[in-house]
């Protein structure tokens, strides 16, 4: 009997071991099969500068990044008893320079802009007739050491090396445009195109096979095919981390993207971790939205009957406060009675000195804040490796001031003994820009400090004290948005609206004009960097009309001022106010007359519809009248010009652009009627309906309406028609919507409806507008499902792109833009019609 009991116990033990083994294997496999919920996951989102994302489905499988793709590392590690689990981010790859680039140390090369002999890339070549110049080379005098404005550049960089027993060698290069790279005459790399930032190319074997002990030469030919010109290159060796062996990966169970929160759940050995990134961008509470403070919330509890000692580490890179990682920063700790802070910013503080697209802020200060108690430790280290090492060693690091590059701000929260009853704590991440944008040569502070009487520490204190109430507001808002979106357009639509919400808001700066008006200024993220572009405002408008039209006024106010002040004197609105963050006047190279006039009038009409009065229109009636007069003459059959879809090129007799002009004229009639200007209302309402009849004749192509009036073998999305339906203008008969929608359903591809018959790419914001023309929810969802498929299957892991290929789900261009606010058009329509 005793032997039988022993056998049973042995078998039971074996079964338990096998079960544990398979459970661990299941966790390991599932860690690499987290379903894609979004192309990228918003973590910290406030404006175009303070915007940090995870680009992988598992939060701990990649370095967190700015929306532009530049590393802005956040690292999270949890200690459970004596075990460590990384749940947030991945340590950045570090490189040791073998042949440094100019961001690390200055260097000279020999160069020529004339075609050299065939052996120019060899060590034996005599380059005594070549010029000498300091890198980098390029066509922008403010960014380079040696000016290069010709088509071709050849450089030679001789160097000596004694130790060639090296591994993990990479080419570090920034080039614009095409390059051919040679080491001692051997072609080690070629690439057509441009990168406009340093990239690291794994060329270990090619470099090792070409490298010699003693003298070597790195020779490069760069060809400038169009646009800018730039060249800087070196050789680096990847460094190995010393800490990785002691740290396991936490198992991510799931992730959920809500309107204001991204929520992760992890298993960390015997402890569960609920992790929330909360950016309270509540459109109905402007002061909370304007406060540049996000929360990272941690909730931990035991998974078994035991209690466990838990500590959590957060490391935040100083690269969050720089444009490029080679910029020097200084960091310090600050304490108040209630809060502990870590603060970092560049030493140079070049306030509003840079403008353009692929840029990050390098002025102002980034903060990490926590409760001031004995259980919270904060310190600064030279890098992430040192910060993690201090956490692993449990030694008390006292470093409170430091300067250098790519520093790490470290915070440790001690949860003590954790049982099955959850314990919660949180940190605050904030950014004080001090000055946000320049508006007609006035430097403007962010909205939260518009009068200059507040400071970031007060904002952090208020955010800390109101955490619970704000979290409750976010929960209520998130649930409400999802519920309404699902009722309006189905589950896929609701999830797309959740993905779009923070992205759209965080592509703006919120400031107050010198005249006292709200300004909500967009940036054309990865389209050209323009600020306050009218045809970016136009597609994004539905979100703001739905939740708070004051923000839409903030997008229109600057354009109205530009015209009303006399600074812009044309009979149609400007395209933009400049290049972000300098809003000193249009910088885009060409006007969009019908496009921008139509946009401004329609959106002013939409504000009147939402508010139930035309007071805002009355304030700007003179300009609106001027623009409508222009549209009445030039709008029905537009001349050859650009529209918002400028990437598709110029187009004459554009039927969809004509619709915009017609609907704008009808909107003007609606506003006139609201203001009691009955004669004007009658005139322009009749005009719009008369133009609509002519339009139907000009565009008629049988079973659909054409892309252009002169080519009936074409088609296009007539997304501008949606305002006729949404605003109840009744300019076009419903049969026009019905015919177009029926035709569109025959043209869909796997990832959506193409923009028009010229190409198979699309704009997802316009699809949502086109879909809103549908006569039923079921019909609407047929357009939405392929867009959701794109968002959850695209291989381009960047913040949601609004311009993608419908055949394969690849991004064509654009990312992180505000125009995804246009996804809310269906909800706006239902709101207006009581659904």
Coordinates of N, CA, C and O in Angstrom, one line a residue, residues 109-121 125 127 130-133 137 148 150-157 178 180 182 218-224 231:
X109 N 37.7 65.2 -44.7 CA 37.8 64.2 -45.8 C 38.4 65.0 -47.0 O 38.4 66.2 -47.0
X110 N 38.8 64.2 -48.0 CA 39.1 64.7 -49.3 C 37.9 64.5 -50.1 O 37.2 63.5 -50.0
X111 N 37.6 65.5 -51.0 CA 36.4 65.4 -51.8 C 36.5 66.1 -53.1 O 37.4 67.0 -53.3
X112 N 35.7 65.7 -54.1 CA 35.6 66.3 -55.4 C 34.2 66.2 -55.9 O 33.4 65.3 -55.5
X113 N 33.8 67.2 -56.7 CA 32.5 67.2 -57.4 C 32.6 66.9 -58.8 O 31.6 67.1 -59.6
X114 N 33.8 66.5 -59.3 CA 34.1 66.2 -60.7 C 34.3 64.7 -60.8 O 34.9 64.1 -59.9
X115 N 33.8 64.0 -61.8 CA 34.0 62.6 -62.0 C 35.5 62.2 -61.9 O 36.3 62.6 -62.7
X116 N 35.8 61.3 -60.9 CA 37.2 60.9 -60.7 C 37.6 59.7 -61.6 O 36.7 59.1 -62.3
X117 N 38.8 59.3 -61.5 CA 39.3 58.1 -62.2 C 38.6 56.9 -61.6 O 38.1 56.9 -60.5
X118 N 38.7 55.7 -62.3 CA 38.0 54.5 -61.9 C 38.5 53.9 -60.6 O 37.8 53.2 -59.9
X119 N 39.8 54.2 -60.2 CA 40.3 53.7 -59.0 C 40.2 54.6 -57.8 O 40.9 54.5 -56.8
X120 N 39.3 55.6 -57.9 CA 39.2 56.6 -56.9 C 38.9 56.1 -55.5 O 39.1 56.8 -54.5
X121 N 38.3 54.9 -55.4 CA 37.9 54.3 -54.1 C 38.9 53.4 -53.5 O 38.6 52.8 -52.5
X125 N 44.9 55.2 -54.6 CA 44.6 56.4 -55.4 C 45.2 57.7 -54.8 O 45.3 57.9 -53.6
X127 N 45.0 61.4 -54.2 CA 43.9 62.4 -54.1 C 44.4 63.8 -53.8 O 43.7 64.6 -53.2
X130 N 42.4 66.7 -54.9 CA 41.0 66.9 -54.3 C 41.0 67.9 -53.2 O 42.1 68.2 -52.6
X131 N 39.9 68.5 -53.0 CA 39.7 69.5 -51.9 C 39.6 68.8 -50.5 O 39.3 67.6 -50.4
X132 N 39.9 69.6 -49.5 CA 39.7 69.1 -48.1 C 38.5 69.8 -47.5 O 38.3 71.0 -47.8
X133 N 37.7 69.1 -46.8 CA 36.5 69.7 -46.2 C 36.0 68.9 -45.0 O 36.3 67.7 -44.8
X137 N 28.5 67.1 -45.2 CA 28.3 67.8 -46.4 C 26.8 67.9 -46.7 O 26.0 67.0 -46.4
X148 N 27.5 71.7 -50.2 CA 27.5 70.8 -51.4 C 26.2 71.1 -52.2 O 25.2 70.7 -51.7
X150 N 26.2 70.7 -55.9 CA 26.2 70.0 -57.2 C 25.4 68.7 -57.2 O 24.9 68.3 -56.1
X151 N 25.4 68.0 -58.3 CA 24.7 66.8 -58.4 C 25.4 65.6 -57.7 O 24.8 64.8 -57.1
X152 N 26.7 65.6 -57.9 CA 27.5 64.4 -57.4 C 28.6 64.9 -56.4 O 29.2 65.9 -56.6
X153 N 28.9 64.0 -55.5 CA 29.9 64.2 -54.5 C 30.7 62.9 -54.3 O 30.1 61.9 -54.1
X154 N 32.0 63.0 -54.4 CA 32.9 61.8 -54.1 C 33.7 62.2 -52.9 O 34.4 63.3 -52.9
X155 N 33.8 61.4 -51.8 CA 34.6 61.7 -50.7 C 35.5 60.5 -50.4 O 35.2 59.3 -50.7
X156 N 36.7 60.8 -49.8 CA 37.7 59.8 -49.4 C 38.1 60.1 -47.9 O 38.4 61.2 -47.6
X157 N 38.0 59.1 -47.1 CA 38.3 59.3 -45.7 C 39.3 58.2 -45.2 O 38.9 57.0 -45.0
X178 N 21.1 59.1 -53.4 CA 21.7 57.7 -53.6 C 23.2 57.6 -53.2 O 24.0 58.6 -53.4
X180 N 26.9 55.0 -52.9 CA 27.7 53.8 -53.1 C 28.8 54.0 -52.1 O 29.5 55.0 -52.1
X182 N 32.3 52.3 -50.4 CA 33.4 51.4 -50.6 C 34.4 51.4 -49.4 O 34.6 52.5 -48.8
X218 N 37.7 54.8 -46.4 CA 36.3 54.7 -46.7 C 36.0 55.7 -47.7 O 36.2 56.9 -47.6
X219 N 35.4 55.2 -48.9 CA 35.2 56.1 -50.0 C 33.7 56.0 -50.4 O 33.1 54.9 -50.4
X220 N 33.1 57.2 -50.6 CA 31.6 57.2 -50.8 C 31.3 58.1 -52.0 O 31.8 59.2 -52.1
X221 N 30.4 57.7 -52.9 CA 29.8 58.5 -53.9 C 28.4 58.7 -53.6 O 27.6 57.8 -53.3
X222 N 28.0 60.0 -53.5 CA 26.6 60.4 -53.2 C 26.0 61.2 -54.3 O 26.7 62.2 -54.8
X223 N 24.9 60.8 -54.8 CA 24.2 61.5 -55.9 C 23.0 62.2 -55.5 O 22.1 61.6 -54.9
X224 N 22.9 63.5 -55.7 CA 21.7 64.3 -55.3 C 20.8 64.3 -56.5 O 21.0 65.0 -57.5
X231 N 25.4 64.3 -46.6 CA 26.3 63.0 -46.4 C 27.1 63.1 -45.2 O 27.8 64.1 -44.9

